[in-house]
Amino acid sequence: MPNRLAKESSPYLLQHAHNPVDWFPWDEEAFAKARSEHKPIFLSVGYATCHWCHVMERESFEDPEVAAILNTHFVPVKVDREELPDVDHVYMSALQAMTGSGGWPMNMFLLPDLRPFFGGTYWPPQDRQGMPSFRRVLVGVHNAWQHQQKEVLENAEQLTAFLQGQLEPRQGELPENLHQMALAGLSRTFDPAYGGFGAAPKFPQSPALQYLLSHAWLGDDAAWKHLQLTLDRMVEGGLYDQVGGGFHRYAVDHIWRVPHFEKMLYDNAQLARVYAASSLLGQVSQAQRRRYRRIATETLDYVLREMTGPEGGFYSAQDADSEGVEGRFYVWQQREFREVLGAEAEAAGLLFGVSEAGNWEHTNVLERRIPDEVLMQHLGMGPESFESWVKSVRYRLYEARRQRTPPLTDDKVLADWNGLMLRAFAEVGRWLGEPAYVEAARRNARFVLKEMFREGLLRHAWRQGLLKPQAYLSDQAHYGLGLLALYEATGEMEWLEAAHALVEAILTHFREPAGGFRDSLDPTLPVAVRDAYDGPYPSGSASAVELLFRLAALYLRPDWHEAALAAVAFHAQSLTRNPFGFPALLQAHLVGTRGSELAVVIPSEMLPAVRAWFLPLTTLAAGSPGTLPVLQNRQPGLAYLCQQGACRLPAASLEQLWGEVGAIYPSQRTQPMP
């Protein structure tokens, strides 16, 4: 018999719909049952492409004896962390406070009033390597609830008070050398051999790469060295899918060789932007320029092919597992190479590092360690014939791989992650002159605004026609930036007007009296969520600040600019103490303090060329006089570059305009104007 989760739309919840556990979704029915029966809530949080979530489901949640304990003594609640990120954030913060670490599946025990008192991550079915079995944990918590309830309540009270203090931002003054401090902090954790930050496991840290990119563009040589080494090394290893395109979640080693094989929409959105933009920097070599552009386009082509729904929405993720084995879909044996490629298998083995012994668990994770120039010389090929050969090899391997059992695709559409990908398609499309990418962005915007915008708020999660009611700061902010990027790529006012509406939603529903932003509107959570810390993608607060700064310039709204500055100050102490944790907020601060707006008044022959320029701190407006406040009293055919309300001389040619850009940003490193 299916349980209540069979009525849900989340692929993760549906994976548990036939468990013998009497699961509830996160809703008032579950909370009311816990209160009326005076039982603790067992909260289990995960996501559809989580390997250890699958393992624990097989081992424990499908076990009738474990289910009987849960159903008798607890109210079991299952949550998709991607659908309810605020629930995940609050209880993950509690778990980290209790244990010093966290992860998924996250399993927490709550009072009937939702305050946490105990928790952990994966528990095995039997005692193992110092870990208690899940059954022993359940029995122990039940006994404590029955016989030590006073201590349980005290623990919950202390933990909640601690969380309240931890999640309360600390305001203050920003130091003048804020960005120098931040760059120095990034440098201290940088891997000088293989790029990236820290040791294994190694994550792309996309918000930090975007921040380095802006400083590299501004002329910081150290930022450029860090950025280029990271970009080069990441795509040499298995972190990048050498056959199908796109990036896996992270590498388990420090050399980017063996990934955790799931693919997330947000990683691919951000990395496509960073690689495309980096191809436009003046410091790149011709080989790097070709490589970075190839990686960006292969990544977006992968998203169009495998992660885009028929309506235009972008799917959330692809699993690491297929047939119950992590990575099986992606790895190769040398004999498979020979079967697929025949006489070319030896050369392709050099290209992708394939050997009989393999490089991971007796299989091969494909990587491209040999420089193309060296391999071309070895194979006696020129650049064009080499590129054609590589495409042919990749195509044949891809077609062979398609015959395997594919990983699960989590096909829910999340507004904030779609905003990140919308921005990627719009920006890469205009920078690289790829109209198909801009059209993909248009289709997405039409779909999301039609299906997910209700009563003044962009709702978070949609799947197969079912829209969930939750709306988060990150939805309004990330999607607003995506809409702004689409306007910059097309000049179509409908997208800018929609971004304007999302700014109004942010200020109406999410702004705090003290100046920052709350992330969630859920009144049932035991603590309010106000977090500007960047995870694998920018925080909602950081993107809200950037959106406010950029639209304040176009709509001439100094009050929005001041609201954005106040939101940065809201987190001043955190920025000062741990700048590495807030690169997106630092990036937004750069936009607010060093940003500019470029108004091109149409008709203008300059516009197509200007759209191809990479100007990371500049917001582009294009239209006829009067269509926007920033375009009022402007002359057709001229371009106006302004900063902090002060405008440079109007430019009538690209050469003049390029000179004005150089006057504001004298050390900028964009590709020289053709």
XYZ file of C-alpha atoms in Angstrom:
674
model
C 0.000 0.000 0.000
C 1.392 3.422 -0.863
C 1.689 5.973 1.930
C 0.795 9.680 1.896
C 3.848 10.543 -0.192
C 2.185 8.983 -3.237
C 0.191 12.226 -3.538
C 3.343 14.371 -3.703
C 5.108 15.575 -6.847
C 8.733 15.523 -5.626
C 10.701 12.629 -7.187
C 12.478 12.193 -3.848
C 9.266 11.846 -1.873
C 7.829 9.542 -4.519
C 10.877 7.287 -4.083
C 9.564 6.664 -0.535
C 5.872 6.387 -1.411
C 5.832 2.573 -1.054
C 7.882 2.320 2.136
C 6.116 0.619 5.058
C 6.954 3.786 7.014
C 3.793 5.886 7.463
C 5.443 9.005 6.088
C 3.882 12.451 6.260
C 5.015 15.356 4.132
C 5.983 18.524 5.986
C 2.518 19.893 6.768
C 0.070 20.738 9.508
C -1.458 17.237 9.545
C 1.854 15.830 10.769
C 2.375 18.602 13.319
C -1.177 18.210 14.672
C -0.708 14.445 15.074
C 2.533 14.994 16.995
C 0.844 17.487 19.305
C -2.310 15.452 19.909
C -0.437 12.182 20.529
C 2.507 13.881 22.266
C 5.047 12.094 20.104
C 8.371 13.352 18.772
C 8.684 13.948 15.049
C 11.245 11.948 13.112
C 12.307 14.293 10.285
C 14.255 12.752 7.396
C 15.619 15.134 4.767
C 17.291 14.240 1.477
C 17.011 14.682 -2.262
C 16.357 12.523 -5.304
C 19.973 12.191 -6.483
C 21.497 11.532 -3.030
C 23.468 8.260 -2.965
C 23.348 7.608 0.784
C 19.659 8.523 0.881
C 19.069 5.625 -1.520
C 21.189 3.334 0.653
C 19.355 4.182 3.874
C 16.001 3.752 2.192
C 16.900 0.232 1.031
C 18.446 -0.758 4.342
C 16.068 0.826 6.844
C 12.955 2.545 5.500
C 11.944 -0.593 3.567
C 12.450 -2.747 6.668
C 9.027 -3.619 8.225
C 10.475 -3.877 11.755
C 12.113 -0.445 11.544
C 8.904 0.941 10.060
C 6.895 -0.480 12.963
C 9.102 1.349 15.479
C 8.831 4.621 13.551
C 5.083 4.343 13.070
C 4.398 3.428 16.709
C 6.624 5.824 18.599
C 7.187 8.763 16.216
C 5.501 10.880 13.574
C 7.715 10.262 10.515
C 8.083 13.255 8.164
C 9.960 13.146 4.857
C 11.282 16.354 3.226
C 12.903 17.048 -0.144
C 15.604 19.553 0.771
C 15.406 21.102 -2.686
C 11.677 21.779 -2.328
C 11.928 23.124 1.244
C 15.417 24.642 1.568
C 14.428 26.648 4.652
C 13.469 23.484 6.554
C 16.741 21.897 5.477
C 18.744 24.948 6.504
C 17.314 25.264 10.003
C 17.753 21.612 10.924
C 21.108 21.248 9.191
C 22.322 24.176 11.298
C 21.052 22.322 14.359
C 22.779 19.100 13.325
C 26.064 20.896 12.722
C 25.773 22.610 16.107
C 25.249 19.227 17.789
C 27.792 17.126 15.931
C 30.189 19.515 14.165
C 29.279 18.107 10.761
C 26.305 17.412 8.524
C 25.173 15.783 5.319
C 22.341 13.893 3.703
C 20.304 11.994 4.523
C 19.737 14.252 7.507
C 17.696 12.577 10.239
C 16.474 14.764 13.083
C 14.242 14.249 16.077
C 11.943 17.172 16.921
C 9.581 18.116 19.702
C 5.935 18.384 18.638
C 6.503 22.164 18.443
C 9.270 21.494 15.835
C 12.276 22.341 18.018
C 15.147 19.876 17.410
C 16.733 17.854 20.201
C 18.819 15.090 18.546
C 19.954 14.001 15.102
C 22.458 12.480 12.725
C 23.020 11.565 9.110
C 23.270 8.014 7.793
C 22.794 5.228 10.333
C 23.475 1.623 9.216
C 21.048 -1.280 9.723
C 23.463 -2.968 12.176
C 26.122 -1.567 14.499
C 29.136 -0.880 12.290
C 32.560 0.736 12.746
C 31.561 2.589 15.866
C 28.204 3.722 14.449
C 25.049 2.555 16.217
C 22.372 0.883 14.119
C 19.364 2.952 13.127
C 17.120 0.635 15.142
C 19.232 1.188 18.281
C 19.061 4.954 17.751
C 15.265 4.840 17.469
C 14.883 2.752 20.608
C 17.283 5.010 22.501
C 15.458 8.193 21.523
C 12.091 6.633 22.394
C 13.395 5.601 25.841
C 14.772 9.090 26.450
C 11.403 10.575 25.442
C 9.590 8.255 27.845
C 11.915 8.473 30.834
C 14.110 11.584 30.455
C 11.710 14.047 28.913
C 12.818 16.927 31.121
C 16.384 16.618 29.832
C 15.115 16.316 26.235
C 13.097 19.540 26.588
C 16.046 21.373 28.145
C 18.302 20.227 25.325
C 15.808 21.470 22.725
C 15.519 24.826 24.458
C 19.290 25.321 24.644
C 19.825 24.219 21.056
C 17.103 26.528 19.736
C 18.530 29.487 21.645
C 21.973 28.718 20.233
C 20.557 28.505 16.704
C 18.774 31.805 17.134
C 22.087 33.426 18.006
C 23.956 31.696 15.188
C 21.407 32.680 12.539
C 21.171 36.291 13.700
C 23.313 38.488 11.425
C 25.824 40.841 12.988
C 25.841 44.340 11.613
C 28.756 46.712 11.570
C 31.056 48.837 9.463
C 32.747 47.448 6.401
C 36.533 47.920 6.324
C 37.966 49.939 3.444
C 40.222 47.041 2.482
C 37.349 44.533 2.439
C 38.147 43.138 -1.002
C 41.875 42.936 -0.400
C 41.119 40.929 2.764
C 38.775 38.657 0.843
C 41.261 37.977 -1.946
C 43.983 37.280 0.605
C 41.667 34.799 2.339
C 40.983 33.014 -0.928
C 44.708 32.859 -1.667
C 45.457 31.195 1.663
C 43.233 28.225 0.819
C 44.187 28.013 -2.859
C 45.794 24.841 -4.247
C 48.771 26.092 -6.310
C 49.179 22.753 -8.097
C 45.641 21.852 -9.169
C 43.627 24.993 -8.513
C 40.484 25.220 -6.457
C 40.282 25.748 -2.745
C 41.146 23.397 0.070
C 41.856 19.679 -0.120
C 39.745 16.677 -1.048
C 36.837 16.504 -1.507
C 37.168 19.485 -3.822
C 34.181 21.525 -4.986
C 34.088 24.012 -7.872
C 33.164 26.888 -5.498
C 31.453 28.728 -8.342
C 30.589 31.944 -6.431
C 34.280 32.302 -5.539
C 35.282 31.755 -9.181
C 32.830 34.450 -10.279
C 34.346 36.819 -7.721
C 37.874 36.019 -8.925
C 36.692 36.600 -12.496
C 35.596 40.150 -11.702
C 38.924 40.928 -10.055
C 40.807 39.344 -12.953
C 38.832 41.606 -15.293
C 39.729 44.578 -13.087
C 43.407 43.731 -13.617
C 44.332 41.700 -10.535
C 47.045 39.301 -11.738
C 46.849 37.013 -8.695
C 43.099 36.589 -9.154
C 43.689 35.693 -12.805
C 46.368 33.120 -11.949
C 44.052 31.452 -9.439
C 41.129 31.517 -11.850
C 42.886 30.192 -14.943
C 44.645 27.364 -13.112
C 41.348 26.246 -11.601
C 39.469 26.433 -14.897
C 42.201 24.530 -16.728
C 42.614 21.790 -14.123
C 38.898 21.200 -13.544
C 38.206 20.304 -17.165
C 41.255 18.047 -17.441
C 39.797 15.640 -14.914
C 36.657 13.595 -14.513
C 34.805 16.404 -12.787
C 33.868 17.376 -16.332
C 31.916 14.816 -18.341
C 34.306 14.393 -21.260
C 31.735 12.556 -23.377
C 28.391 14.211 -22.688
C 29.419 17.645 -21.455
C 28.503 19.274 -18.167
C 30.007 19.139 -14.687
C 29.562 16.638 -11.901
C 29.006 17.830 -8.353
C 32.548 17.638 -6.922
C 35.752 15.614 -6.991
C 36.527 13.134 -4.230
C 40.267 13.787 -4.739
C 42.338 16.951 -4.955
C 43.239 16.568 -8.663
C 39.644 16.660 -9.988
C 39.939 13.074 -11.306
C 37.119 11.081 -9.712
C 33.852 12.931 -9.251
C 30.806 12.358 -7.162
C 28.861 11.648 -10.298
C 25.586 13.501 -9.774
C 25.039 16.587 -11.924
C 23.285 19.645 -10.535
C 21.638 22.375 -12.571
C 23.159 25.149 -10.456
C 26.764 23.990 -10.969
C 26.366 23.847 -14.718
C 24.659 27.235 -14.893
C 27.397 29.019 -12.983
C 30.330 27.234 -14.593
C 29.015 27.809 -18.120
C 28.927 31.537 -17.340
C 32.410 31.567 -15.831
C 34.014 29.657 -18.713
C 32.276 31.742 -21.391
C 33.177 35.005 -19.679
C 36.774 33.906 -19.115
C 37.109 33.254 -22.858
C 36.541 36.998 -23.321
C 39.320 38.172 -21.020
C 42.327 39.800 -22.560
C 44.781 37.599 -20.649
C 43.707 34.266 -22.162
C 45.793 32.467 -24.736
C 44.209 31.395 -28.000
C 44.208 27.773 -26.829
C 42.498 28.730 -23.577
C 39.969 30.864 -25.439
C 38.976 27.932 -27.626
C 38.852 25.545 -24.672
C 36.805 27.815 -22.420
C 34.307 28.533 -25.168
C 34.047 24.827 -25.975
C 33.394 23.939 -22.343
C 30.711 26.624 -22.013
C 28.877 25.566 -25.157
C 29.174 21.833 -24.468
C 27.750 22.430 -21.003
C 24.772 24.426 -22.240
C 24.193 21.968 -25.080
C 24.078 19.181 -22.477
C 21.465 21.140 -20.504
C 19.345 21.672 -23.605
C 19.610 18.007 -24.515
C 19.094 16.330 -21.141
C 17.929 18.857 -18.560
C 15.247 20.889 -20.345
C 11.556 20.023 -20.308
C 9.214 20.366 -23.267
C 7.666 23.477 -21.677
C 11.067 25.197 -21.368
C 11.713 24.583 -17.673
C 15.135 23.360 -16.573
C 15.321 20.154 -14.536
C 17.095 20.046 -11.192
C 19.611 17.208 -11.236
C 20.786 13.849 -12.508
C 21.651 11.031 -10.134
C 25.118 9.653 -9.455
C 23.803 6.089 -9.483
C 22.494 3.824 -12.200
C 21.507 0.226 -11.548
C 22.290 0.938 -7.907
C 25.988 1.643 -8.566
C 27.559 5.082 -8.365
C 29.211 6.179 -11.598
C 28.353 3.023 -13.590
C 26.835 5.083 -16.410
C 29.986 7.193 -16.864
C 33.007 4.896 -16.469
C 34.658 2.703 -19.118
C 36.669 -0.461 -19.484
C 39.429 -0.498 -22.101
C 37.691 -3.355 -23.943
C 34.572 -1.173 -24.336
C 36.725 1.461 -26.003
C 37.993 -1.114 -28.447
C 34.497 -2.370 -29.195
C 33.161 1.138 -29.863
C 36.139 2.758 -31.582
C 37.971 -0.092 -33.274
C 41.222 1.041 -34.864
C 40.959 4.482 -33.243
C 40.734 3.089 -29.714
C 44.477 3.445 -29.062
C 44.563 7.128 -30.017
C 41.316 7.798 -28.141
C 42.815 6.030 -25.134
C 45.611 8.592 -25.150
C 43.077 11.401 -25.491
C 41.033 10.258 -22.485
C 43.654 8.489 -20.377
C 42.188 4.997 -20.769
C 44.243 1.974 -19.696
C 43.720 -1.693 -18.923
C 44.308 -1.090 -15.193
C 42.006 1.929 -15.057
C 42.252 4.914 -12.733
C 39.333 4.198 -10.380
C 38.165 0.850 -9.031
C 39.510 -1.030 -12.097
C 37.560 1.226 -14.472
C 38.408 4.446 -16.295
C 37.015 7.849 -15.430
C 37.715 9.752 -18.638
C 40.072 12.729 -18.392
C 42.144 14.853 -20.766
C 45.536 15.364 -19.153
C 47.667 15.441 -22.319
C 47.725 18.960 -23.811
C 45.948 19.122 -27.163
C 49.043 20.539 -28.844
C 51.173 17.581 -27.713
C 48.555 15.064 -28.805
C 48.080 16.758 -32.179
C 51.789 16.517 -32.823
C 51.852 12.866 -31.757
C 48.916 12.007 -34.029
C 50.137 14.177 -36.894
C 46.969 16.273 -37.021
C 46.341 19.968 -37.507
C 43.914 21.917 -35.267
C 40.883 21.554 -37.549
C 41.317 17.838 -38.253
C 42.053 17.195 -34.563
C 38.897 19.010 -33.455
C 36.835 17.093 -36.013
C 38.326 13.784 -34.850
C 37.647 14.522 -31.173
C 34.020 15.385 -31.971
C 33.671 12.113 -33.869
C 35.137 10.092 -30.992
C 32.954 11.827 -28.424
C 29.847 11.273 -30.541
C 30.487 7.535 -30.911
C 31.195 7.154 -27.199
C 28.078 9.153 -26.350
C 25.900 7.003 -28.606
C 27.354 3.842 -27.053
C 26.795 5.223 -23.544
C 23.173 5.960 -24.380
C 22.549 2.212 -24.555
C 23.308 1.920 -20.839
C 20.728 2.362 -18.090
C 20.771 6.125 -17.457
C 20.763 7.778 -14.040
C 17.500 9.194 -12.744
C 16.755 12.764 -13.809
C 15.012 14.812 -11.125
C 12.592 16.682 -13.353
C 11.174 19.157 -10.884
C 11.582 22.812 -11.833
C 12.949 25.104 -9.105
C 12.571 28.834 -9.698
C 15.889 29.910 -8.170
C 17.965 27.272 -9.975
C 16.109 28.086 -13.188
C 17.076 31.716 -12.642
C 20.750 30.761 -12.523
C 20.420 28.830 -15.785
C 18.281 31.537 -17.411
C 21.089 33.999 -16.728
C 23.648 31.582 -18.165
C 21.758 31.072 -21.434
C 21.042 34.781 -21.834
C 24.578 35.962 -21.086
C 26.493 33.249 -22.916
C 24.111 33.639 -25.851
C 24.841 37.334 -26.208
C 28.571 37.126 -25.442
C 29.249 34.315 -27.897
C 26.637 35.246 -30.495
C 24.552 32.083 -30.047
C 20.899 32.993 -30.739
C 19.685 29.475 -29.867
C 20.803 30.063 -26.274
C 18.942 33.367 -26.072
C 15.833 31.649 -27.439
C 16.157 28.917 -24.783
C 16.239 31.705 -22.204
C 13.088 33.264 -23.671
C 11.227 29.926 -23.580
C 12.200 29.431 -19.970
C 11.097 32.921 -18.963
C 7.725 32.540 -20.676
C 7.159 29.205 -18.954
C 8.264 30.203 -15.456
C 6.388 33.513 -15.401
C 3.215 31.844 -16.666
C 3.274 28.732 -14.499
C 5.102 29.773 -11.312
C 4.267 33.443 -10.628
C 1.202 33.740 -8.382
C -0.181 36.620 -6.281
C 2.908 38.765 -6.601
C 5.461 36.065 -5.762
C 7.460 33.592 -7.780
C 6.777 30.168 -6.281
C 9.626 27.779 -5.688
C 8.788 24.319 -7.063
C 6.789 22.996 -10.036
C 6.519 19.498 -11.416
C 4.168 18.024 -13.996
C 1.619 20.803 -13.632
C 1.646 20.941 -9.819
C 2.915 24.189 -8.289
C 3.860 24.185 -4.615
C 2.888 27.308 -2.605
C 6.281 28.102 -1.041
C 8.148 31.200 -2.202
C 11.675 32.114 -1.142
C 13.935 35.127 -1.359
C 16.285 33.140 -3.601
C 13.498 32.556 -6.139
C 12.766 36.247 -6.561
C 16.450 37.252 -6.540
C 18.049 34.606 -8.782
C 15.215 34.692 -11.276
C 15.210 38.485 -11.246
C 18.875 38.505 -12.248
C 18.104 35.985 -14.990
C 15.322 38.187 -16.339
C 17.622 41.203 -16.259
C 20.209 39.237 -18.257
C 17.539 38.310 -20.795
C 16.579 41.962 -21.126
C 20.231 42.907 -21.652
C 20.494 40.236 -24.362
C 17.312 41.239 -26.207
C 16.211 44.744 -25.201
C 12.690 43.334 -24.679
C 11.045 45.361 -21.910
C 8.741 42.586 -20.706
C 11.658 40.830 -19.041
C 12.897 43.965 -17.300
C 9.374 44.761 -16.114
C 9.104 41.252 -14.676
C 12.449 41.725 -12.875
C 11.101 45.024 -11.512
C 8.075 43.139 -10.120
C 10.382 40.678 -8.353
C 12.313 43.542 -6.740
C 9.016 44.855 -5.425
C 8.239 41.380 -4.065
C 11.610 41.242 -2.307
C 11.117 44.608 -0.639
C 7.500 43.904 0.293
C 7.792 40.387 1.656
C 11.396 39.616 2.572
C 13.041 42.813 3.814
C 13.778 43.010 7.539
C 13.263 46.240 9.492
C 16.972 46.280 10.358
C 17.903 46.275 6.687
C 18.665 42.701 5.672
C 16.482 40.007 4.162
C 14.804 36.904 5.494
C 15.009 33.843 3.278
C 11.675 32.224 4.092
C 8.099 33.232 4.856
C 7.318 30.035 6.828
C 6.049 31.028 10.314
C 6.161 27.461 11.679
C 9.949 27.138 11.813
C 11.459 27.467 15.297
C 13.956 30.130 14.148
C 13.924 32.670 11.346
C 16.225 31.988 8.398
C 18.468 34.924 7.491
C 21.568 33.543 5.845
C 23.868 35.273 3.376
C 26.412 32.437 3.440
C 27.071 31.012 -0.017
C 26.695 27.313 -0.547
C 27.365 25.889 -3.994
C 25.470 28.860 -5.465
C 24.935 32.458 -4.288
C 22.751 33.133 -1.287
C 19.371 34.733 -1.804
C 20.580 37.811 0.071
C 23.607 38.248 -2.194
C 21.538 37.997 -5.363
C 18.867 40.306 -3.941
C 21.562 42.893 -3.234
C 23.006 42.599 -6.745
C 19.553 42.846 -8.325
C 18.727 45.938 -6.277
C 21.997 47.633 -7.219
C 21.557 46.911 -10.917
C 17.903 47.898 -11.191
C 18.435 50.979 -9.036
C 20.787 52.243 -11.760
C 18.280 51.616 -14.576
C 15.234 52.996 -12.765
C 17.099 55.839 -11.010
C 16.031 54.591 -7.572
C 18.557 55.745 -4.969
C 16.329 54.230 -2.276
C 16.917 50.788 -3.791
C 20.655 51.448 -3.851
C 20.534 52.407 -0.169
C 18.482 49.308 0.650
C 21.155 47.170 -0.992
C 23.949 48.888 0.930
C 22.029 48.378 4.172
C 21.671 44.682 3.381
C 25.443 44.367 2.930
C 26.022 46.170 6.240
C 23.528 43.743 7.824
C 26.201 41.046 7.421
C 29.269 43.241 7.912
C 30.848 41.297 10.768
C 30.466 38.000 8.937
C 31.973 39.492 5.779
C 34.934 40.793 7.755
C 35.543 37.625 9.772
C 34.990 35.076 7.021
C 35.015 36.667 3.572
C 35.574 33.239 1.987
C 32.045 32.304 3.000
C 30.429 35.249 1.202
C 31.976 35.719 -2.255
C 28.605 36.416 -3.914
C 27.815 39.173 -1.423
C 31.306 40.573 -2.026
C 30.616 40.404 -5.770
C 27.337 42.267 -5.239
C 29.188 44.878 -3.170
C 31.603 45.355 -6.085
C 28.624 45.993 -8.366
C 27.244 48.539 -5.934
C 30.470 50.409 -5.294
C 32.320 50.095 -8.610
C 29.470 49.294 -10.966
C 28.223 51.390 -13.858
C 25.320 51.531 -16.277
C 25.618 51.705 -20.035
C 22.649 53.246 -21.851
C 22.638 52.660 -25.611
C 19.899 54.705 -27.260
C 18.392 53.037 -30.293
C 18.515 53.119 -33.167
C 22.240 52.507 -32.761
C 24.675 50.525 -34.867
C 26.804 49.973 -31.769
C 24.357 47.715 -29.950
C 25.227 44.265 -31.419
C 28.935 44.757 -30.716
C 28.311 46.142 -27.220
C 26.213 43.112 -26.309
C 29.226 40.902 -27.032
C 31.462 42.804 -24.590
C 32.129 41.286 -21.180
C 31.626 44.074 -18.642
C 30.912 42.276 -15.355
C 30.182 45.373 -13.266
C 28.120 47.204 -15.892
C 24.365 46.938 -16.417
C 23.246 47.431 -20.011
C 20.122 49.382 -20.994
C 19.019 49.646 -24.607
C 15.928 51.349 -25.912
C 14.456 54.459 -27.401
C 14.505 57.725 -25.409
C 12.141 57.660 -22.452
C 11.438 53.915 -22.320
C 13.398 53.746 -19.067
C 14.359 56.427 -16.537
C 18.038 55.872 -17.391
C 17.185 56.602 -21.054
C 15.346 59.855 -20.429
C 16.676 62.915 -22.244
C 19.119 60.796 -24.262
C 19.871 61.184 -27.945
C 19.315 58.327 -30.455
C 22.486 56.773 -31.797
C 24.558 57.676 -28.728
C 25.773 55.588 -25.791
C 26.099 56.944 -22.242
C 28.326 55.282 -19.657
C 27.539 56.451 -16.127
C 28.739 55.620 -12.639
C 27.253 56.729 -9.324
C 25.056 59.224 -11.157
C 27.945 60.822 -13.061
C 28.046 60.235 -16.834
C 30.986 60.209 -19.180
C 30.824 62.023 -22.504
C 28.219 60.517 -24.855
C 29.845 58.211 -27.407
C 28.858 58.090 -31.061
C 31.159 55.202 -32.010
C 32.474 51.980 -30.529
C 35.964 53.474 -30.356
C 34.731 56.412 -28.302
C 32.710 54.164 -26.027
C 35.670 51.837 -25.514
C 37.679 54.832 -24.432
C 35.044 55.780 -21.855
C 35.056 52.224 -20.466
C 38.819 52.492 -20.120
C 38.464 55.789 -18.284
C 36.259 54.235 -15.578
C 38.097 50.896 -15.481
C 41.665 51.733 -16.517
C 43.076 48.289 -15.714
C 40.230 46.190 -17.125
C 41.254 43.147 -19.144
C 38.513 42.581 -21.699
C 39.520 41.283 -25.096
C 40.661 44.211 -27.257
C 37.843 45.576 -29.351
C 37.895 44.059 -32.861
